[in-house]
CSV table of C-alpha atoms in Angstrom, one decimal:
chain,number,residue,atom,x,y,z
A,1,MET,CA,-19.9,34.5,-37.8
A,2,ALA,CA,-16.5,35.6,-36.6
A,3,ILE,CA,-15.4,34.5,-33.2
A,4,GLU,CA,-12.7,36.4,-31.4
A,5,ALA,CA,-11.0,35.3,-28.2
A,6,ASN,CA,-10.8,37.9,-25.5
A,7,PRO,CA,-7.4,37.5,-23.9
A,8,ASN,CA,-8.8,38.7,-20.6
A,9,ASP,CA,-10.9,35.4,-20.3
A,10,ILE,CA,-7.6,33.4,-20.2
A,11,PRO,CA,-5.5,33.6,-17.0
A,12,ASP,CA,-2.2,35.5,-17.7
A,13,ASN,CA,0.0,32.6,-16.8
A,14,GLU,CA,-1.7,30.5,-19.3
A,15,GLN,CA,-1.8,32.8,-22.5
A,16,GLY,CA,0.3,31.4,-25.4
A,17,ASP,CA,0.3,29.4,-28.4
A,18,SER,CA,-1.5,26.2,-28.8
A,19,ASP,CA,-0.6,23.3,-31.1
A,20,GLY,CA,-4.4,23.2,-32.1
A,21,ASP,CA,-4.6,19.5,-31.4
A,22,LEU,CA,-7.5,20.2,-29.0
A,23,ASP,CA,-9.4,22.9,-30.9
A,24,GLY,CA,-12.4,20.7,-31.5
A,25,MET,CA,-13.0,20.1,-27.8
A,26,ASP,CA,-16.1,21.6,-26.1
A,27,LEU,CA,-16.3,21.2,-22.4
A,28,THR,CA,-19.2,22.4,-20.4
A,29,PRO,CA,-18.8,23.9,-17.0
A,30,GLU,CA,-20.4,20.9,-15.6
A,31,GLN,CA,-17.6,18.6,-17.2
A,32,LEU,CA,-14.9,20.9,-15.8
A,33,GLU,CA,-16.6,20.7,-12.4
A,34,ASN,CA,-16.4,16.9,-12.7
A,35,MET,CA,-12.7,17.2,-13.7
A,36,ARG,CA,-12.1,19.2,-10.4
A,37,ARG,CA,-14.1,16.6,-8.3
A,38,ALA,CA,-12.2,13.7,-9.8
A,39,LEU,CA,-8.8,15.3,-9.1
A,40,ALA,CA,-9.8,15.9,-5.5
A,41,ARG,CA,-11.0,12.3,-5.0
A,42,LEU,CA,-7.8,11.1,-6.7
A,43,GLU,CA,-5.8,13.3,-3.9
A,44,GLN,CA,-8.1,12.0,-1.0
A,45,THR,CA,-7.7,8.3,-2.1
A,46,MET,CA,-4.0,8.2,-2.8
A,47,ILE,CA,-2.7,10.5,-0.1
A,48,SER,CA,-5.4,11.4,2.6
A,49,ASN,CA,-6.5,7.7,3.3
A,50,ILE,CA,-2.8,6.5,3.9
A,51,ASP,CA,-1.9,6.3,7.4
A,52,LEU,CA,1.8,7.2,7.2
A,53,SER,CA,2.2,6.6,11.0
A,54,LYS,CA,1.8,2.9,10.4
A,55,LEU,CA,4.5,2.7,7.7
A,56,THR,CA,8.1,2.3,8.5
A,57,MET,CA,9.5,4.6,5.8
A,58,PRO,CA,12.5,6.9,5.5
A,59,GLU,CA,12.3,10.5,5.8
A,60,SER,CA,13.0,11.2,2.2
A,61,LEU,CA,10.1,8.9,1.2
A,62,ILE,CA,7.6,10.8,3.4
A,63,GLU,CA,8.8,14.1,1.9
A,64,SER,CA,8.3,12.8,-1.4
A,65,VAL,CA,4.7,11.7,-0.7
A,66,ALA,CA,4.2,15.1,1.0
A,67,ASN,CA,5.5,16.9,-2.2
A,68,ALA,CA,3.1,14.7,-4.3
A,69,ALA,CA,0.2,15.9,-2.1
A,70,GLY,CA,1.3,19.4,-2.7
A,71,LEU,CA,1.5,18.9,-6.3
A,72,MET,CA,-2.1,17.5,-6.4
A,73,ALA,CA,-3.2,20.5,-4.3
A,74,ALA,CA,-1.5,22.9,-6.6
A,75,GLN,CA,-3.0,21.2,-9.7
A,76,ARG,CA,-6.5,21.5,-8.2
A,77,ASP,CA,-6.1,25.1,-7.5
A,78,ARG,CA,-4.6,25.9,-11.0
A,79,LEU,CA,-7.5,24.1,-12.6
A,80,GLN,CA,-10.0,26.0,-10.5
A,81,ALA,CA,-8.3,29.3,-11.6
A,82,MET,CA,-8.2,28.3,-15.3
A,83,THR,CA,-11.9,27.4,-15.4
A,84,GLN,CA,-13.2,30.3,-13.5
A,85,PRO,CA,-13.6,32.5,-16.7
A,86,LEU,CA,-15.8,30.0,-18.1
A,87,ILE,CA,-17.9,29.7,-14.8
A,88,GLU,CA,-18.2,33.5,-14.5
A,89,ALA,CA,-19.3,33.7,-18.3
A,90,ASN,CA,-21.9,31.1,-17.7
A,91,LYS,CA,-23.2,32.9,-14.8
A,92,ARG,CA,-23.5,36.1,-16.9
A,93,VAL,CA,-25.3,34.2,-19.6
A,94,HIS,CA,-28.0,33.1,-17.1
A,95,GLN,CA,-28.3,36.4,-15.5
A,96,GLN,CA,-28.8,38.3,-18.8
A,97,MET,CA,-31.0,35.7,-20.2
A,98,ALA,CA,-33.2,35.9,-17.1
A,99,SER,CA,-33.3,39.7,-17.5
A,100,PHE,CA,-34.0,39.4,-21.2
A,101,VAL,CA,-36.9,36.9,-20.8
A,102,SER,CA,-38.8,39.3,-18.6
A,103,THR,CA,-42.5,40.1,-18.5
A,104,GLU,CA,-41.8,43.4,-20.3
A,105,ALA,CA,-39.7,41.7,-23.0
A,106,LEU,CA,-42.4,39.1,-23.8
A,107,ARG,CA,-44.9,41.8,-24.6
A,108,ASN,CA,-43.0,42.1,-27.9
A,109,ILE,CA,-41.8,38.8,-29.2
A,110,ALA,CA,-40.5,40.3,-32.5
A,111,ALA,CA,-38.3,42.8,-30.7
A,112,ALA,CA,-37.4,40.1,-28.2
A,113,GLN,CA,-36.1,37.9,-31.1
A,114,ALA,CA,-34.1,40.8,-32.5
A,115,ASN,CA,-32.6,41.7,-29.2
A,116,PHE,CA,-31.6,37.9,-28.6
A,117,VAL,CA,-29.8,37.7,-32.0
A,118,ALA,CA,-27.9,41.0,-31.1
A,119,TYR,CA,-27.1,39.7,-27.8
A,120,THR,CA,-25.8,36.3,-28.8
A,121,ASP,CA,-23.7,38.0,-31.6
A,122,GLN,CA,-22.1,40.2,-29.0
A,123,LEU,CA,-21.6,37.4,-26.7
A,124,THR,CA,-19.8,35.0,-29.2
A,125,ARG,CA,-17.5,37.7,-30.2
A,126,ASN,CA,-16.4,38.5,-26.7
A,127,ILE,CA,-16.1,35.0,-25.3
A,128,ASP,CA,-14.5,31.9,-27.2
A,129,PHE,CA,-15.8,29.0,-25.2
A,130,VAL,CA,-14.2,26.5,-27.5
A,131,GLY,CA,-10.9,28.4,-27.4
A,132,ILE,CA,-10.8,28.6,-23.5
A,133,ALA,CA,-11.9,25.0,-23.2
A,134,ALA,CA,-9.2,23.8,-25.6
A,135,LYS,CA,-6.6,25.8,-23.8
A,136,ILE,CA,-7.7,24.6,-20.3
A,137,ALA,CA,-7.8,20.9,-21.6
A,138,GLU,CA,-4.5,21.2,-23.2
A,139,THR,CA,-2.7,22.9,-20.2
A,140,PHE,CA,-4.3,20.6,-17.9
A,141,ALA,CA,-3.2,17.4,-19.8
A,142,GLN,CA,0.4,18.6,-19.9
A,143,GLN,CA,0.3,19.4,-16.1
A,144,GLN,CA,-1.0,15.9,-15.4
A,145,TRP,CA,1.9,14.3,-17.1
A,146,ALA,CA,4.2,16.4,-15.0
A,147,LEU,CA,2.2,15.4,-11.8
A,148,PHE,CA,2.4,11.7,-12.4
A,149,ALA,CA,6.0,11.8,-13.6
A,150,ASN,CA,6.9,13.1,-10.1
A,151,LEU,CA,4.1,11.1,-8.2
A,152,GLY,CA,5.0,7.7,-9.9
A,153,PRO,CA,8.5,7.2,-8.1
A,154,ALA,CA,7.1,8.3,-4.8
A,155,MET,CA,4.3,5.9,-5.0
A,156,GLU,CA,6.5,3.0,-6.1
A,157,ALA,CA,8.9,3.7,-3.4
A,158,MET,CA,6.2,3.8,-0.9
A,159,ARG,CA,4.9,0.4,-2.2
A,160,ALA,CA,8.4,-1.1,-1.8
A,161,ASN,CA,8.6,0.2,1.8
A,162,PHE,CA,5.6,-1.9,2.5
A,163,TYR,CA,7.8,-4.7,2.6
A,164,PRO,CA,10.8,-5.6,4.9
A,165,PRO,CA,14.2,-5.0,3.5
A,166,ASN,CA,14.8,-8.6,2.2
A,167,LEU,CA,11.7,-8.5,-0.1
A,168,ARG,CA,12.1,-4.9,-1.6
A,169,GLY,CA,14.4,-6.0,-4.4
A,170,ILE,CA,12.0,-8.8,-5.7
A,171,ALA,CA,10.6,-7.4,-9.0
A,172,GLY,CA,6.8,-7.5,-9.3
A,173,LEU,CA,6.3,-9.1,-5.8
A,174,LYS,CA,2.6,-9.4,-5.0
A,175,ILE,CA,1.2,-9.6,-1.5
A,176,GLY,CA,-0.8,-12.5,-2.6
A,177,ALA,CA,2.3,-14.5,-3.2
A,178,VAL,CA,3.7,-13.4,0.1
A,179,ASN,CA,0.5,-14.5,1.8
A,180,GLU,CA,0.9,-18.1,0.5
A,181,VAL,CA,4.2,-18.4,1.9
A,182,VAL,CA,3.8,-16.8,5.4
A,183,MET,CA,0.1,-17.6,6.2
A,184,THR,CA,-0.8,-20.7,4.2
A,185,ASP,CA,2.6,-22.5,4.6
A,186,GLY,CA,3.8,-20.7,7.8
A,187,ILE,CA,7.3,-20.0,6.2
A,188,PRO,CA,8.5,-16.6,7.6
A,189,LEU,CA,9.9,-14.0,5.1
A,190,TYR,CA,10.2,-11.0,7.5
A,191,GLY,CA,13.9,-9.9,7.6
A,192,LEU,CA,15.0,-13.2,6.3
A,193,PRO,CA,16.1,-15.2,4.4
A,194,ARG,CA,17.9,-13.3,1.8
A,195,ALA,CA,16.4,-11.9,-1.2
A,196,SER,CA,17.4,-14.8,-3.5
A,197,VAL,CA,16.0,-17.4,-1.3
A,198,ALA,CA,12.8,-15.3,-0.5
A,199,GLU,CA,12.3,-14.9,-4.2
A,200,ALA,CA,12.5,-18.6,-4.8
A,201,LEU,CA,9.9,-19.2,-2.0
A,202,THR,CA,7.6,-16.7,-3.3
A,203,ARG,CA,8.0,-17.9,-7.0
A,204,ALA,CA,7.5,-21.6,-6.1
A,205,THR,CA,4.3,-23.2,-7.3
A,206,ASP,CA,3.3,-25.2,-4.3
A,207,ALA,CA,3.9,-26.0,-0.7
A,208,ARG,CA,6.1,-29.1,-1.6
A,209,GLU,CA,8.4,-27.0,-3.7
A,210,ARG,CA,8.7,-24.5,-0.9
A,211,ARG,CA,9.4,-27.2,1.7
A,212,ASP,CA,12.2,-28.6,-0.7
A,213,ILE,CA,13.7,-25.0,-0.8
A,214,LEU,CA,14.0,-25.1,3.0
A,215,ALA,CA,15.7,-28.5,2.7
A,216,ARG,CA,18.2,-27.4,-0.1
A,217,ARG,CA,19.0,-24.1,1.1
A,218,TRP,CA,19.3,-24.9,4.8
A,219,LYS,CA,22.8,-23.7,5.3
A,220,THR,CA,22.1,-20.3,3.5
A,221,ILE,CA,19.0,-19.8,5.7
A,222,SER,CA,20.8,-20.7,8.8
A,223,ALA,CA,23.6,-18.1,7.9
A,224,ASP,CA,20.8,-15.5,7.4
A,225,CYS,CA,19.2,-16.2,10.7
A,226,ARG,CA,22.6,-16.0,12.4
A,227,GLU,CA,23.2,-12.6,10.9
A,228,VAL,CA,19.8,-11.3,12.0
A,229,VAL,CA,20.2,-12.6,15.6
A,230,THR,CA,23.8,-11.2,15.8
A,231,ASP,CA,22.3,-7.7,15.2
A,232,CYS,CA,19.7,-8.0,18.0
A,233,VAL,CA,21.2,-6.1,20.8
A,234,SER,CA,18.2,-4.4,22.6
A,235,ASP,CA,16.9,-5.2,26.0
A,236,ALA,CA,13.6,-6.5,24.3
A,237,VAL,CA,15.3,-9.5,22.9
A,238,SER,CA,18.5,-10.0,25.0
A,239,GLN,CA,17.3,-12.9,26.9
A,240,TYR,CA,16.4,-14.7,23.6
A,241,ALA,CA,19.2,-13.9,21.3
A,242,PRO,CA,21.8,-16.2,23.0
A,243,VAL,CA,19.4,-19.2,23.0
A,244,ALA,CA,18.7,-18.7,19.4
A,245,LEU,CA,22.3,-18.7,18.5
A,246,ALA,CA,22.9,-21.9,20.6
A,247,ALA,CA,19.9,-23.5,18.5
A,248,LEU,CA,21.6,-22.3,15.3
A,249,ASP,CA,25.0,-23.8,16.5
A,250,ALA,CA,23.3,-27.1,17.2
A,251,LEU,CA,21.7,-27.1,13.7
A,252,ASP,CA,24.9,-26.2,11.9
A,253,ALA,CA,26.6,-29.0,13.8
A,254,GLY,CA,24.1,-31.5,12.5
A,255,HIS,CA,22.0,-31.8,15.6
A,256,ALA,CA,18.5,-30.9,14.0
A,257,ALA,CA,16.4,-32.3,16.8
A,258,PRO,CA,17.8,-30.2,19.7
A,259,ALA,CA,17.8,-27.3,17.4
A,260,GLN,CA,14.1,-27.9,16.6
A,261,ALA,CA,13.2,-28.5,20.3
A,262,LEU,CA,14.9,-25.3,21.3
A,263,ALA,CA,13.0,-23.3,18.5
A,264,GLY,CA,9.7,-24.6,19.8
A,265,SER,CA,10.5,-23.4,23.3
A,266,LEU,CA,11.7,-20.1,22.0
A,267,ILE,CA,8.6,-19.5,19.8
A,268,ASP,CA,6.3,-20.1,22.8
A,269,ALA,CA,8.3,-17.7,25.2
A,270,ILE,CA,8.6,-14.9,22.6
A,271,VAL,CA,5.0,-15.0,21.5
A,272,THR,CA,3.8,-15.1,25.1
A,273,ASP,CA,6.0,-12.2,26.1
A,274,TYR,CA,5.2,-10.1,23.1
A,275,PHE,CA,1.4,-10.6,22.9
A,276,GLY,CA,0.4,-11.7,26.5
A,277,SER,CA,-3.1,-12.9,26.6
A,278,ASP,CA,-3.8,-11.5,23.2
A,279,ARG,CA,-1.8,-14.3,21.8
A,280,TYR,CA,-5.1,-16.4,21.7
A,281,LYS,CA,-6.2,-13.8,19.0
A,282,TYR,CA,-3.7,-14.9,16.6
A,283,THR,CA,-3.3,-18.7,17.3
A,284,PRO,CA,-6.0,-21.4,16.5
A,285,ASN,CA,-8.3,-22.5,19.1
A,286,LYS,CA,-11.9,-23.3,19.7
A,287,LYS,CA,-12.9,-19.8,20.3
A,288,ASN,CA,-10.7,-18.4,17.4
A,289,PRO,CA,-11.1,-20.7,14.4
A,290,THR,CA,-10.4,-17.8,11.8
A,291,THR,CA,-7.5,-15.5,10.9
A,292,ALA,CA,-9.8,-12.4,11.2
A,293,ALA,CA,-7.7,-10.8,14.0
A,294,TYR,CA,-4.8,-10.6,11.5
A,295,ASP,CA,-6.8,-8.0,9.4
A,296,GLU,CA,-5.9,-5.3,12.1
A,297,PHE,CA,-2.1,-5.6,11.4
A,298,THR,CA,-0.3,-3.4,8.8
A,299,ILE,CA,1.2,-5.2,5.9
A,300,ARG,CA,4.8,-5.3,7.5
A,301,GLU,CA,3.0,-6.5,10.8
A,302,PHE,CA,1.0,-9.2,9.0
A,303,ILE,CA,4.3,-10.5,7.2
A,304,ALA,CA,6.0,-10.8,10.6
A,305,PHE,CA,3.6,-12.5,12.6
A,306,ALA,CA,1.4,-14.5,10.0
A,307,PRO,CA,3.5,-17.7,10.2
A,308,MET,CA,2.3,-18.1,13.9
A,309,TRP,CA,-0.9,-19.2,12.5
A,310,GLN,CA,0.5,-22.5,11.1
A,311,ALA,CA,3.1,-22.9,13.9
A,312,TYR,CA,0.3,-23.1,16.4
A,313,GLN,CA,-2.2,-25.3,14.6
A,314,GLN,CA,-4.0,-27.5,17.2
A,315,PHE,CA,-2.4,-30.9,17.9
A,316,PHE,CA,-3.5,-33.2,20.7
A,317,ALA,CA,-1.7,-36.5,21.1
A,318,SER,CA,-4.1,-37.5,23.6
A,319,ASN,CA,-7.0,-37.3,21.0
A,320,GLY,CA,-5.0,-39.4,18.5
A,321,ASP,CA,-4.2,-36.5,16.2
A,322,LYS,CA,-1.9,-37.5,13.3
A,323,VAL,CA,1.5,-36.2,13.8
A,324,PRO,CA,1.9,-33.3,11.2
A,325,ALA,CA,4.9,-33.7,8.7
A,326,THR,CA,5.3,-29.7,8.6
A,327,PHE,CA,6.7,-27.8,11.4
A,328,SER,CA,4.4,-27.5,14.4
A,329,ARG,CA,5.2,-25.9,17.7
A,330,ASN,CA,2.6,-28.0,19.6
A,331,ALA,CA,3.8,-31.2,18.0
A,332,THR,CA,7.4,-30.3,18.7
A,333,ALA,CA,6.5,-29.6,22.4
A,334,HIS,CA,4.2,-32.7,22.8
A,335,THR,CA,5.7,-35.5,20.7
A,336,VAL,CA,9.0,-37.1,19.7
A,337,SER,CA,8.0,-38.5,16.4
A,338,ARG,CA,10.4,-38.7,13.5
A,339,ARG,CA,7.7,-37.5,11.3
A,340,GLN,CA,7.7,-34.1,13.1
A,341,PHE,CA,11.5,-33.7,14.0
A,342,SER,CA,13.6,-33.2,10.9
A,343,ARG,CA,16.2,-30.8,9.6
A,344,ARG,CA,13.6,-29.0,7.5
A,345,ASN,CA,11.3,-28.5,10.4
A,346,ALA,CA,14.2,-27.3,12.5
A,347,VAL,CA,15.0,-24.7,9.8
A,348,GLN,CA,11.5,-23.4,9.5
A,349,GLY,CA,11.3,-23.2,13.4
A,350,LEU,CA,14.3,-21.3,13.6
A,351,MET,CA,13.4,-18.9,10.8
A,352,LEU,CA,10.3,-18.1,12.9
A,353,VAL,CA,12.3,-17.4,16.0
A,354,CYS,CA,14.8,-15.3,14.3
A,355,SER,CA,12.1,-13.4,12.2
A,356,LEU,CA,10.2,-12.6,15.4
A,357,LEU,CA,13.3,-11.3,17.1
A,358,TYR,CA,14.1,-9.2,14.0
A,359,ARG,CA,10.8,-7.7,14.1
A,360,ILE,CA,11.0,-6.8,18.0
A,361,GLU,CA,14.4,-5.5,17.4
A,362,GLU,CA,13.2,-3.3,14.7
A,363,GLU,CA,10.3,-2.0,16.9
A,364,ALA,CA,12.7,-1.4,19.9
A,365,SER,CA,15.1,0.5,17.6
A,366,ALA,CA,12.3,2.7,16.3
A,367,ALA,CA,11.0,3.5,19.7
A,368,SER,CA,14.5,4.3,20.9
A,369,SER,CA,15.1,6.8,17.9
A,370,ARG,CA,11.7,8.6,18.9
A,371,ASP,CA,12.8,9.1,22.5
């Protein structure tokens, strides 16, 4: 039986030659509907559920994401227009079949069979279901390549902007590796140190290797801390920046213990000033034994504040607690043990001070630009 395609069943803007690779594809209206629903879910998952208000992104990136959302909406509308002829044809089949299989038609089965053959012959001559389905599938596939070619760079840029600037150039950086550094070891990564040192910290295999990096690269880290604090000029950090610079001066001059003592005092003052009574949600205590409160942070906030958890691990000299060898704000304030006071711990404490100041300065600058 010859099958002829009716050009009216293909949208005007989609008529043209096909390379024939998809001529054997047979899509049902249900499958096409599933394709539309999948595209809608993709749009909702990748764009609608992203709270851009919580991301610090340049306007160009937000525009790229918005354009990607527009591309998705256009794709969905185009697919719906392309599949409408099949849907309408399917409706006509059901309507005419219902009319054919009527009480009156059933009175004469032989006549009904003859009419049915004639009807189906007419139908297949006028509607090329396989041809339309192949055309839709081919065009849809081509458009999806175009969509993701535009969407890919936007999503990669958005992923990079989850991180502070010093981490964005680290290829293949995973949030799990960042978590090991900032939460598990309490070593700051927000805004400092520079990318090469930050990459070494995130690539390190364990805590000992990371502590060794702090010990070896302390001069570079101190310089990065000084650069960050020098750029902190807002009222929000004005009382802390000069003291932080004094602590860095002490460190650079070889006076690690005074530098660490100043760092411990600064950390407590900054955290109390910024969080107020909420500080107890983010520091270990009997009522708060887990890090669950950190789940409310955005990725950038988490990277900035997670090192507090280790810095504030409980230490009670009166209970005979062993003095920790890693940096501890509480041990720095309540003991003078050589086990706690070291250049490596002074560096880690000052990293936390300067990283917190960087974050607060960043927030103040963003608030000022909105006013």
